[in-house]
GROMACS .gro file of C-alpha atoms in nm:
model
  471
    1UNK     CA    1   2.299   5.128   4.429
    2UNK     CA    2   2.136   4.916   4.159
    3UNK     CA    3   1.819   4.753   4.283
    4UNK     CA    4   1.734   4.420   4.126
    5UNK     CA    5   1.357   4.394   4.151
    6UNK     CA    6   1.149   4.134   3.971
    7UNK     CA    7   0.858   4.366   3.895
    8UNK     CA    8   0.661   4.097   3.713
    9UNK     CA    9   0.686   3.864   4.011
   10UNK     CA   10   0.569   4.141   4.246
   11UNK     CA   11   0.265   4.205   4.022
   12UNK     CA   12   0.184   3.833   4.001
   13UNK     CA   13   0.190   3.802   4.382
   14UNK     CA   14  -0.092   4.057   4.397
   15UNK     CA   15  -0.292   3.924   4.102
   16UNK     CA   16  -0.598   3.802   4.295
   17UNK     CA   17  -0.630   4.127   4.492
   18UNK     CA   18  -0.576   4.328   4.174
   19UNK     CA   19  -0.858   4.144   3.994
   20UNK     CA   20  -1.091   4.187   4.293
   21UNK     CA   21  -1.021   4.561   4.304
   22UNK     CA   22  -1.091   4.602   3.931
   23UNK     CA   23  -1.415   4.404   3.971
   24UNK     CA   24  -1.530   4.624   4.260
   25UNK     CA   25  -1.473   4.938   4.049
   26UNK     CA   26  -1.634   4.797   3.731
   27UNK     CA   27  -1.946   4.708   3.933
   28UNK     CA   28  -2.013   5.079   3.992
   29UNK     CA   29  -2.205   5.193   3.678
   30UNK     CA   30  -2.027   5.528   3.658
   31UNK     CA   31  -2.199   5.677   3.354
   32UNK     CA   32  -2.233   6.056   3.361
   33UNK     CA   33  -2.586   6.170   3.460
   34UNK     CA   34  -2.626   6.545   3.408
   35UNK     CA   35  -2.982   6.557   3.538
   36UNK     CA   36  -2.860   6.428   3.878
   37UNK     CA   37  -2.556   6.656   3.904
   38UNK     CA   38  -2.512   6.845   4.231
   39UNK     CA   39  -2.229   7.012   4.427
   40UNK     CA   40  -1.964   6.749   4.503
   41UNK     CA   41  -2.108   6.523   4.232
   42UNK     CA   42  -2.094   6.735   3.913
   43UNK     CA   43  -2.128   6.427   3.689
   44UNK     CA   44  -2.399   6.253   3.890
   45UNK     CA   45  -2.399   6.013   4.188
   46UNK     CA   46  -2.244   5.705   4.020
   47UNK     CA   47  -1.932   5.886   3.896
   48UNK     CA   48  -1.897   6.042   4.244
   49UNK     CA   49  -1.931   5.695   4.400
   50UNK     CA   50  -1.657   5.549   4.177
   51UNK     CA   51  -1.422   5.840   4.252
   52UNK     CA   52  -1.482   5.810   4.626
   53UNK     CA   53  -1.431   5.434   4.605
   54UNK     CA   54  -1.082   5.479   4.457
   55UNK     CA   55  -0.991   5.752   4.707
   56UNK     CA   56  -1.106   5.530   4.996
   57UNK     CA   57  -0.883   5.248   4.865
   58UNK     CA   58  -0.598   5.500   4.857
   59UNK     CA   59  -0.659   5.595   5.220
   60UNK     CA   60  -0.678   5.230   5.325
   61UNK     CA   61  -0.335   5.169   5.171
   62UNK     CA   62  -0.184   5.465   5.357
   63UNK     CA   63  -0.156   5.711   5.070
   64UNK     CA   64  -0.244   6.082   5.089
   65UNK     CA   65  -0.570   6.148   4.906
   66UNK     CA   66  -0.772   6.450   4.797
   67UNK     CA   67  -1.114   6.491   4.638
   68UNK     CA   68  -1.125   6.808   4.425
   69UNK     CA   69  -1.495   6.902   4.439
   70UNK     CA   70  -1.603   6.571   4.284
   71UNK     CA   71  -1.454   6.667   3.944
   72UNK     CA   72  -1.138   6.466   4.002
   73UNK     CA   73  -0.915   6.351   4.284
   74UNK     CA   74  -0.569   6.216   4.353
   75UNK     CA   75  -0.379   5.950   4.544
   76UNK     CA   76  -0.025   6.058   4.635
   77UNK     CA   77   0.295   5.912   4.779
   78UNK     CA   78   0.656   6.020   4.821
   79UNK     CA   79   0.816   6.355   4.901
   80UNK     CA   80   1.007   6.615   4.706
   81UNK     CA   81   0.971   6.926   4.491
   82UNK     CA   82   0.904   6.744   4.165
   83UNK     CA   83   0.582   6.566   4.079
   84UNK     CA   84   0.525   6.259   3.857
   85UNK     CA   85   0.163   6.228   3.741
   86UNK     CA   86  -0.039   5.930   3.621
   87UNK     CA   87  -0.372   6.033   3.472
   88UNK     CA   88  -0.660   5.781   3.461
   89UNK     CA   89  -1.039   5.806   3.466
   90UNK     CA   90  -1.328   5.620   3.630
   91UNK     CA   91  -1.621   5.741   3.415
   92UNK     CA   92  -1.747   5.510   3.141
   93UNK     CA   93  -1.958   5.539   2.826
   94UNK     CA   94  -2.310   5.388   2.846
   95UNK     CA   95  -2.306   5.010   2.793
   96UNK     CA   96  -2.529   5.016   2.482
   97UNK     CA   97  -2.701   4.706   2.344
   98UNK     CA   98  -2.597   4.357   2.243
   99UNK     CA   99  -2.403   4.239   2.549
  100UNK     CA  100  -2.401   3.864   2.616
  101UNK     CA  101  -2.367   3.929   2.992
  102UNK     CA  102  -2.439   4.202   3.249
  103UNK     CA  103  -2.206   4.493   3.157
  104UNK     CA  104  -2.159   4.581   3.525
  105UNK     CA  105  -2.121   4.231   3.675
  106UNK     CA  106  -1.741   4.220   3.615
  107UNK     CA  107  -1.746   3.848   3.533
  108UNK     CA  108  -1.421   3.659   3.484
  109UNK     CA  109  -1.430   3.406   3.199
  110UNK     CA  110  -1.145   3.230   3.018
  111UNK     CA  111  -0.878   3.460   3.159
  112UNK     CA  112  -1.066   3.779   3.080
  113UNK     CA  113  -1.243   4.027   3.305
  114UNK     CA  114  -1.556   4.154   3.127
  115UNK     CA  115  -1.745   4.478   3.187
  116UNK     CA  116  -1.793   4.836   3.073
  117UNK     CA  117  -1.473   5.017   3.167
  118UNK     CA  118  -1.260   4.701   3.202
  119UNK     CA  119  -1.003   4.831   2.949
  120UNK     CA  120  -1.125   5.195   2.932
  121UNK     CA  121  -1.014   5.295   3.186
  122UNK     CA  122  -1.085   5.120   3.517
  123UNK     CA  123  -0.852   4.821   3.471
  124UNK     CA  124  -0.552   5.038   3.373
  125UNK     CA  125  -0.625   5.294   3.650
  126UNK     CA  126  -0.630   5.019   3.914
  127UNK     CA  127  -0.311   4.874   3.759
  128UNK     CA  128  -0.140   5.211   3.816
  129UNK     CA  129  -0.274   5.215   4.173
  130UNK     CA  130  -0.123   4.868   4.234
  131UNK     CA  131   0.203   4.985   4.079
  132UNK     CA  132   0.220   5.254   4.350
  133UNK     CA  133   0.123   4.994   4.612
  134UNK     CA  134   0.415   4.769   4.504
  135UNK     CA  135   0.666   5.056   4.536
  136UNK     CA  136   0.529   5.150   4.877
  137UNK     CA  137   0.519   4.792   5.010
  138UNK     CA  138   0.879   4.730   4.897
  139UNK     CA  139   0.982   5.045   5.088
  140UNK     CA  140   1.166   5.190   4.788
  141UNK     CA  141   1.310   5.540   4.837
  142UNK     CA  142   1.168   5.810   4.610
  143UNK     CA  143   1.311   6.154   4.537
  144UNK     CA  144   0.986   6.290   4.395
  145UNK     CA  145   0.615   6.276   4.469
  146UNK     CA  146   0.391   6.045   4.264
  147UNK     CA  147   0.028   6.129   4.207
  148UNK     CA  148  -0.240   5.909   4.052
  149UNK     CA  149  -0.488   6.170   3.924
  150UNK     CA  150  -0.838   6.030   3.869
  151UNK     CA  151  -1.081   6.212   3.640
  152UNK     CA  152  -1.459   6.180   3.623
  153UNK     CA  153  -1.546   6.324   3.281
  154UNK     CA  154  -1.295   6.192   3.027
  155UNK     CA  155  -1.562   6.034   2.806
  156UNK     CA  156  -1.746   6.365   2.761
  157UNK     CA  157  -1.606   6.716   2.801
  158UNK     CA  158  -1.289   6.680   3.013
  159UNK     CA  159  -1.434   6.925   3.268
  160UNK     CA  160  -1.268   6.699   3.528
  161UNK     CA  161  -0.908   6.784   3.436
  162UNK     CA  162  -0.989   7.145   3.350
  163UNK     CA  163  -1.123   7.196   3.702
  164UNK     CA  164  -0.847   6.988   3.862
  165UNK     CA  165  -0.558   7.178   3.704
  166UNK     CA  166  -0.717   7.513   3.787
  167UNK     CA  167  -0.681   7.417   4.154
  168UNK     CA  168  -0.389   7.171   4.166
  169UNK     CA  169  -0.032   7.170   4.037
  170UNK     CA  170   0.069   7.039   3.697
  171UNK     CA  171   0.303   6.734   3.713
  172UNK     CA  172   0.656   6.785   3.578
  173UNK     CA  173   0.617   6.466   3.374
  174UNK     CA  174   0.348   6.204   3.347
  175UNK     CA  175   0.162   5.944   3.147
  176UNK     CA  176  -0.196   5.835   3.081
  177UNK     CA  177  -0.265   5.460   3.103
  178UNK     CA  178  -0.562   5.499   2.869
  179UNK     CA  179  -0.453   5.404   2.518
  180UNK     CA  180  -0.198   5.172   2.356
  181UNK     CA  181   0.147   5.036   2.432
  182UNK     CA  182   0.425   5.105   2.353
  183UNK     CA  183   0.414   5.488   2.365
  184UNK     CA  184   0.195   5.750   2.196
  185UNK     CA  185   0.414   6.061   2.169
  186UNK     CA  186   0.217   6.258   1.907
  187UNK     CA  187  -0.156   6.333   1.889
  188UNK     CA  188  -0.300   6.535   1.603
  189UNK     CA  189  -0.493   6.858   1.648
  190UNK     CA  190  -0.871   6.814   1.633
  191UNK     CA  191  -1.103   7.067   1.469
  192UNK     CA  192  -1.483   7.057   1.457
  193UNK     CA  193  -1.623   7.302   1.203
  194UNK     CA  194  -1.962   7.385   1.049
  195UNK     CA  195  -1.997   7.517   0.696
  196UNK     CA  196  -2.341   7.674   0.651
  197UNK     CA  197  -2.531   7.727   0.326
  198UNK     CA  198  -2.820   7.971   0.275
  199UNK     CA  199  -2.996   7.930  -0.062
  200UNK     CA  200  -2.980   8.245  -0.278
  201UNK     CA  201  -3.315   8.427  -0.290
  202UNK     CA  202  -3.297   8.462  -0.667
  203UNK     CA  203  -3.223   8.092  -0.732
  204UNK     CA  204  -3.410   7.950  -1.032
  205UNK     CA  205  -3.684   7.704  -0.944
  206UNK     CA  206  -3.656   7.487  -1.257
  207UNK     CA  207  -3.567   7.120  -1.210
  208UNK     CA  208  -3.592   6.868  -0.929
  209UNK     CA  209  -3.625   7.010  -0.577
  210UNK     CA  210  -3.427   6.865  -0.287
  211UNK     CA  211  -3.671   6.888   0.006
  212UNK     CA  212  -3.439   6.742   0.272
  213UNK     CA  213  -3.108   6.563   0.317
  214UNK     CA  214  -2.974   6.402   0.636
  215UNK     CA  215  -2.665   6.197   0.725
  216UNK     CA  216  -2.466   6.139   1.043
  217UNK     CA  217  -2.511   6.242   1.406
  218UNK     CA  218  -2.156   6.270   1.541
  219UNK     CA  219  -1.866   6.466   1.402
  220UNK     CA  220  -1.611   6.199   1.494
  221UNK     CA  221  -1.791   5.911   1.316
  222UNK     CA  222  -1.823   5.834   0.944
  223UNK     CA  223  -2.202   5.833   0.870
  224UNK     CA  224  -2.328   5.485   0.778
  225UNK     CA  225  -2.673   5.599   0.661
  226UNK     CA  226  -2.810   5.888   0.454
  227UNK     CA  227  -3.152   5.990   0.326
  228UNK     CA  228  -3.268   6.248   0.072
  229UNK     CA  229  -3.621   6.347  -0.029
  230UNK     CA  230  -3.659   6.482  -0.384
  231UNK     CA  231  -3.977   6.651  -0.512
  232UNK     CA  232  -4.103   6.717  -0.868
  233UNK     CA  233  -3.940   6.393  -0.983
  234UNK     CA  234  -4.186   6.299  -1.259
  235UNK     CA  235  -4.082   5.970  -1.428
  236UNK     CA  236  -3.931   5.764  -1.148
  237UNK     CA  237  -3.836   5.450  -1.348
  238UNK     CA  238  -3.552   5.643  -1.511
  239UNK     CA  239  -3.436   5.774  -1.171
  240UNK     CA  240  -3.443   5.426  -1.021
  241UNK     CA  241  -3.231   5.292  -1.307
  242UNK     CA  242  -2.973   5.569  -1.259
  243UNK     CA  243  -2.960   5.513  -0.882
  244UNK     CA  244  -2.924   5.135  -0.907
  245UNK     CA  245  -2.642   5.180  -1.159
  246UNK     CA  246  -2.467   5.436  -0.933
  247UNK     CA  247  -2.486   5.210  -0.624
  248UNK     CA  248  -2.370   4.904  -0.815
  249UNK     CA  249  -2.068   5.085  -0.966
  250UNK     CA  250  -1.957   5.219  -0.627
  251UNK     CA  251  -2.024   4.908  -0.420
  252UNK     CA  252  -2.278   5.062  -0.182
  253UNK     CA  253  -2.633   4.961  -0.093
  254UNK     CA  254  -2.915   5.196  -0.183
  255UNK     CA  255  -3.293   5.197  -0.202
  256UNK     CA  256  -3.554   5.427  -0.351
  257UNK     CA  257  -3.926   5.459  -0.278
  258UNK     CA  258  -4.211   5.696  -0.351
  259UNK     CA  259  -4.379   5.884  -0.069
  260UNK     CA  260  -4.652   6.151  -0.098
  261UNK     CA  261  -4.554   6.264  -0.445
  262UNK     CA  262  -4.182   6.271  -0.362
  263UNK     CA  263  -3.897   6.021  -0.406
  264UNK     CA  264  -3.699   5.907  -0.103
  265UNK     CA  265  -3.339   5.791  -0.160
  266UNK     CA  266  -3.162   5.594   0.113
  267UNK     CA  267  -2.799   5.487   0.110
  268UNK     CA  268  -2.608   5.257   0.343
  269UNK     CA  269  -2.237   5.324   0.396
  270UNK     CA  270  -1.978   5.184   0.635
  271UNK     CA  271  -1.908   5.353   0.968
  272UNK     CA  272  -1.557   5.420   1.100
  273UNK     CA  273  -1.388   5.649   1.352
  274UNK     CA  274  -1.354   6.008   1.235
  275UNK     CA  275  -0.976   5.991   1.284
  276UNK     CA  276  -0.955   5.730   1.004
  277UNK     CA  277  -1.231   5.827   0.758
  278UNK     CA  278  -1.090   5.621   0.470
  279UNK     CA  279  -1.170   5.302   0.664
  280UNK     CA  280  -1.540   5.374   0.614
  281UNK     CA  281  -1.774   5.465   0.330
  282UNK     CA  282  -1.942   5.798   0.397
  283UNK     CA  283  -2.311   5.746   0.316
  284UNK     CA  284  -2.378   6.121   0.307
  285UNK     CA  285  -2.097   6.202   0.066
  286UNK     CA  286  -2.190   5.909  -0.162
  287UNK     CA  287  -2.554   6.019  -0.174
  288UNK     CA  288  -2.450   6.381  -0.243
  289UNK     CA  289  -2.235   6.252  -0.531
  290UNK     CA  290  -2.540   6.086  -0.685
  291UNK     CA  291  -2.768   6.387  -0.629
  292UNK     CA  292  -2.511   6.616  -0.792
  293UNK     CA  293  -2.561   6.421  -1.117
  294UNK     CA  294  -2.935   6.505  -1.125
  295UNK     CA  295  -3.092   6.822  -1.273
  296UNK     CA  296  -3.164   6.984  -0.937
  297UNK     CA  297  -3.298   7.338  -0.908
  298UNK     CA  298  -3.085   7.643  -0.823
  299UNK     CA  299  -3.163   7.634  -0.450
  300UNK     CA  300  -3.036   7.285  -0.376
  301UNK     CA  301  -2.778   7.227  -0.649
  302UNK     CA  302  -2.495   7.436  -0.489
  303UNK     CA  303  -2.524   7.238  -0.162
  304UNK     CA  304  -2.485   6.887  -0.304
  305UNK     CA  305  -2.233   6.999  -0.568
  306UNK     CA  306  -1.999   7.142  -0.304
  307UNK     CA  307  -2.026   6.828  -0.086
  308UNK     CA  308  -1.956   6.605  -0.386
  309UNK     CA  309  -1.676   6.813  -0.539
  310UNK     CA  310  -1.493   6.892  -0.214
  311UNK     CA  311  -1.519   6.558  -0.031
  312UNK     CA  312  -1.597   6.262  -0.258
  313UNK     CA  313  -1.289   6.037  -0.272
  314UNK     CA  314  -1.083   6.290  -0.075
  315UNK     CA  315  -1.042   6.240   0.300
  316UNK     CA  316  -0.712   6.433   0.298
  317UNK     CA  317  -0.846   6.785   0.236
  318UNK     CA  318  -0.656   6.822  -0.092
  319UNK     CA  319  -0.941   6.994  -0.279
  320UNK     CA  320  -0.988   7.238   0.007
  321UNK     CA  321  -0.618   7.327   0.004
  322UNK     CA  322  -0.557   7.154   0.339
  323UNK     CA  323  -0.324   6.869   0.238
  324UNK     CA  324  -0.079   6.906   0.527
  325UNK     CA  325   0.144   6.623   0.641
  326UNK     CA  326   0.454   6.579   0.856
  327UNK     CA  327   0.705   6.311   0.955
  328UNK     CA  328   0.586   6.296   1.315
  329UNK     CA  329   0.213   6.239   1.267
  330UNK     CA  330   0.130   6.184   0.899
  331UNK     CA  331  -0.155   6.332   0.692
  332UNK     CA  332  -0.435   6.571   0.777
  333UNK     CA  333  -0.772   6.393   0.755
  334UNK     CA  334  -1.121   6.532   0.698
  335UNK     CA  335  -1.439   6.352   0.803
  336UNK     CA  336  -1.781   6.480   0.692
  337UNK     CA  337  -1.957   6.372   1.011
  338UNK     CA  338  -2.291   6.551   0.979
  339UNK     CA  339  -2.486   6.665   0.672
  340UNK     CA  340  -2.825   6.832   0.692
  341UNK     CA  341  -3.033   7.032   0.448
  342UNK     CA  342  -3.390   7.148   0.428
  343UNK     CA  343  -3.549   7.350   0.153
  344UNK     CA  344  -3.646   7.650   0.366
  345UNK     CA  345  -3.339   7.708   0.578
  346UNK     CA  346  -3.054   7.569   0.371
  347UNK     CA  347  -2.789   7.329   0.494
  348UNK     CA  348  -2.491   7.254   0.715
  349UNK     CA  349  -2.177   7.046   0.662
  350UNK     CA  350  -2.025   6.934   0.994
  351UNK     CA  351  -1.655   6.851   0.962
  352UNK     CA  352  -1.409   6.674   1.192
  353UNK     CA  353  -1.049   6.755   1.090
  354UNK     CA  354  -0.741   6.589   1.243
  355UNK     CA  355  -0.430   6.788   1.159
  356UNK     CA  356  -0.057   6.707   1.193
  357UNK     CA  357   0.136   6.833   1.496
  358UNK     CA  358   0.340   7.085   1.292
  359UNK     CA  359   0.037   7.235   1.110
  360UNK     CA  360  -0.130   7.559   1.221
  361UNK     CA  361  -0.497   7.553   1.323
  362UNK     CA  362  -0.542   7.923   1.247
  363UNK     CA  363  -0.410   7.879   0.892
  364UNK     CA  364  -0.652   7.588   0.847
  365UNK     CA  365  -0.939   7.809   0.964
  366UNK     CA  366  -0.852   8.083   0.713
  367UNK     CA  367  -0.813   7.838   0.423
  368UNK     CA  368  -1.137   7.659   0.510
  369UNK     CA  369  -1.332   7.987   0.537
  370UNK     CA  370  -1.195   8.096   0.198
  371UNK     CA  371  -1.278   7.767   0.024
  372UNK     CA  372  -1.629   7.772   0.171
  373UNK     CA  373  -1.695   8.133   0.065
  374UNK     CA  374  -1.604   8.052  -0.297
  375UNK     CA  375  -1.897   7.808  -0.304
  376UNK     CA  376  -2.151   8.025  -0.123
  377UNK     CA  377  -2.091   7.873   0.222
  378UNK     CA  378  -1.989   8.041   0.549
  379UNK     CA  379  -1.772   7.904   0.830
  380UNK     CA  380  -2.029   7.927   1.113
  381UNK     CA  381  -1.858   7.726   1.387
  382UNK     CA  382  -1.493   7.640   1.453
  383UNK     CA  383  -1.343   7.473   1.760
  384UNK     CA  384  -0.977   7.376   1.772
  385UNK     CA  385  -0.806   7.140   2.017
  386UNK     CA  386  -0.434   7.194   1.962
  387UNK     CA  387  -0.203   6.898   1.884
  388UNK     CA  388   0.010   6.733   2.151
  389UNK     CA  389   0.371   6.631   2.091
  390UNK     CA  390   0.664   6.527   2.310
  391UNK     CA  391   1.014   6.519   2.162
  392UNK     CA  392   1.139   6.158   2.126
  393UNK     CA  393   1.464   6.259   2.300
  394UNK     CA  394   1.274   6.375   2.614
  395UNK     CA  395   1.383   6.191   2.928
  396UNK     CA  396   1.023   6.080   2.991
  397UNK     CA  397   1.001   5.907   2.652
  398UNK     CA  398   1.345   5.749   2.681
  399UNK     CA  399   1.272   5.616   3.032
  400UNK     CA  400   0.939   5.464   2.932
  401UNK     CA  401   1.093   5.308   2.621
  402UNK     CA  402   1.367   5.144   2.826
  403UNK     CA  403   1.120   5.011   3.085
  404UNK     CA  404   0.884   4.874   2.820
  405UNK     CA  405   1.166   4.695   2.638
  406UNK     CA  406   1.306   4.548   2.960
  407UNK     CA  407   0.963   4.419   3.066
  408UNK     CA  408   0.841   4.284   2.731
  409UNK     CA  409   1.152   4.212   2.524
  410UNK     CA  410   0.978   4.398   2.239
  411UNK     CA  411   1.089   4.723   2.070
  412UNK     CA  412   0.915   5.030   2.217
  413UNK     CA  413   0.801   5.195   1.895
  414UNK     CA  414   0.671   5.551   1.914
  415UNK     CA  415   0.316   5.595   1.786
  416UNK     CA  416   0.129   5.896   1.647
  417UNK     CA  417  -0.252   5.895   1.651
  418UNK     CA  418  -0.542   6.102   1.522
  419UNK     CA  419  -0.740   6.048   1.842
  420UNK     CA  420  -0.704   6.237   2.167
  421UNK     CA  421  -0.595   6.095   2.505
  422UNK     CA  422  -0.566   6.238   2.855
  423UNK     CA  423  -0.194   6.294   2.783
  424UNK     CA  424  -0.303   6.624   2.622
  425UNK     CA  425  -0.402   6.750   2.966
  426UNK     CA  426  -0.035   6.724   3.077
  427UNK     CA  427   0.236   6.972   2.985
  428UNK     CA  428   0.487   6.687   2.942
  429UNK     CA  429   0.289   6.367   2.905
  430UNK     CA  430   0.244   6.066   2.678
  431UNK     CA  431  -0.013   5.788   2.654
  432UNK     CA  432   0.139   5.461   2.778
  433UNK     CA  433  -0.075   5.147   2.750
  434UNK     CA  434  -0.263   4.956   2.863
  435UNK     CA  435  -0.360   4.785   2.535
  436UNK     CA  436  -0.075   4.568   2.406
  437UNK     CA  437   0.014   4.545   2.035
  438UNK     CA  438  -0.195   4.289   1.847
  439UNK     CA  439  -0.482   4.291   2.098
  440UNK     CA  440  -0.823   4.397   1.961
  441UNK     CA  441  -0.942   4.736   2.083
  442UNK     CA  442  -1.272   4.658   2.258
  443UNK     CA  443  -1.313   4.995   2.436
  444UNK     CA  444  -1.670   5.129   2.388
  445UNK     CA  445  -1.770   4.791   2.233
  446UNK     CA  446  -2.022   4.540   2.363
  447UNK     CA  447  -1.862   4.269   2.582
  448UNK     CA  448  -1.566   4.497   2.663
  449UNK     CA  449  -1.291   4.310   2.851
  450UNK     CA  450  -0.931   4.315   2.968
  451UNK     CA  451  -0.702   4.011   2.952
  452UNK     CA  452  -0.603   3.938   3.313
  453UNK     CA  453  -0.248   3.844   3.211
  454UNK     CA  454  -0.221   4.182   3.034
  455UNK     CA  455  -0.353   4.358   3.345
  456UNK     CA  456  -0.078   4.197   3.554
  457UNK     CA  457   0.189   4.273   3.291
  458UNK     CA  458   0.075   4.638   3.271
  459UNK     CA  459   0.097   4.664   3.652
  460UNK     CA  460   0.460   4.545   3.641
  461UNK     CA  461   0.545   4.792   3.363
  462UNK     CA  462   0.376   5.080   3.548
  463UNK     CA  463   0.551   4.992   3.876
  464UNK     CA  464   0.896   5.002   3.719
  465UNK     CA  465   0.810   5.312   3.514
  466UNK     CA  466   0.684   5.507   3.815
  467UNK     CA  467   0.985   5.402   4.020
  468UNK     CA  468   1.233   5.500   3.743
  469UNK     CA  469   1.065   5.838   3.695
  470UNK     CA  470   1.042   5.918   4.068
  471UNK     CA  471   1.349   5.761   4.230
   0.00000   0.00000   0.00000
C-alpha cells in the first residue's frame, strides 16, 4: 500500500524538541583529549560524555543501543537480515579564536543555532536520530534494521570507525549526514607524501647560502606564510630591489630584513583547503620561485629549483607526470603543504595529492618516486587513502535522489569532491547533506551555526530516506 506521509509536517511538529536536543549535545565540549584517554574513553572524557549522552537518548526513546568500547556506538530499530546505516559523529574540532559568543553555549539567534559542532556534525546527527524517532512514532513497518552509528574520532584519525567495524557488521547500504546535499557519490583518493633532499657532499660552496626555509604546517592546507634566511648576501640593496619587483609582478606581499649578517625574506600568500590548491597562493612555492632566480650555492640550489620547477603555477601535477583526470571526479590536484630546509640536514617537501577515482595510487607512487629521483630527492613517506565511488545507477543513489527531489523540488545533482567524508568507511555509502546548496560552509569556522529551518528540512529528508531504504 502507498503511504501518504507529510514528512515535513512531522519534522515541524518536533522542531522545539529537536532544537533542544541539538543544544544539549552542542553544550558538551567534545574535543579529543589524548592525555586524558582511558579504557572506555579512548578520546578523553568529553567525547565519551557526548557519545553516552546520545546513547542514553536512544534508550529513552525505546531504541536498542550499544557502546563499542567508547570508540563508537549505535542506536538501532527494526528487524530483518539487512542493515541500513547512518554514520554521524559527535567529536568536534577545537573552537579556536575570534568567536563573538561562547562556542559551547548553543545560543539561538535569528533562526540559527550557534556553536562548535552545530553543522559538523551534531546538528545533522541529531536530525538523523529524529528521523528514526518519526518512523518509530508513526509505527511504520520496516523490513530491515536501521542503525545510527555514532563515531568519536572523525575529526582526527577515524580510529572510531576502524574499531567499530572490526567488531560490528558493515551496513548493506548507508549514508553520512556530514557533508553537502544533494549527494556526494565520488570522493578522490588522498595521498600524503614526503620528498626528502640530502645535499651532495661535494656541492660547491660558491654563491649565496640558504641557511633555512620554512612554509606550512599541515599537508591539507595551502601555506599562507613562508620565510627564508640567506647568508653571504653582500650588497642587499640590489636584492631588495629584485624581491620588491618579484612580489609586485606576482601580486603577493613580501618583506626583507637584515638579521645577524643574514637576510630574512618573508612572503605572505593566501590559504585554501588542500583539495582546491588553486584557490590559494602558496607562499612557500612563490618564495622558492624567487630564491631559484638567485645565485645560490650548490647545496641549496637543487632544493629550491625543484620546488619552483615542479610546482610553481602547476597544481595539477603535469610536470611530475601525474596529470590524471576522469569524468566522474575531475583532475588530480597537488598541494605543497609543508616545505622545510636547513643547511645541515637538507630539506623536505610535504605533498597532499587528491587523485581521481579511476586513477591508481600505486602508479602515482612509482611516477612520483621516479620524478623525485631525477632531481636528487627520495620518496621518504607515502600514505594512500583509496578513492570512494558509488555507481550512479545504484539503488541507494537512485532512492536518495528521488527523496531529495520530492522533498525540495530541486534536482538532486551528483557531486564529486576532493575531500573525504565518513561515507568512505561504508562499503556502499554516500554523503547526503546536511548543508544545502547555496549555504555558506561554516564548519570549522568561528561562529559555526546551523539554520534551524534547514535542520528541520534535513530531518524530513532523512526520515523519508531511511523509511524508503528500510521498508
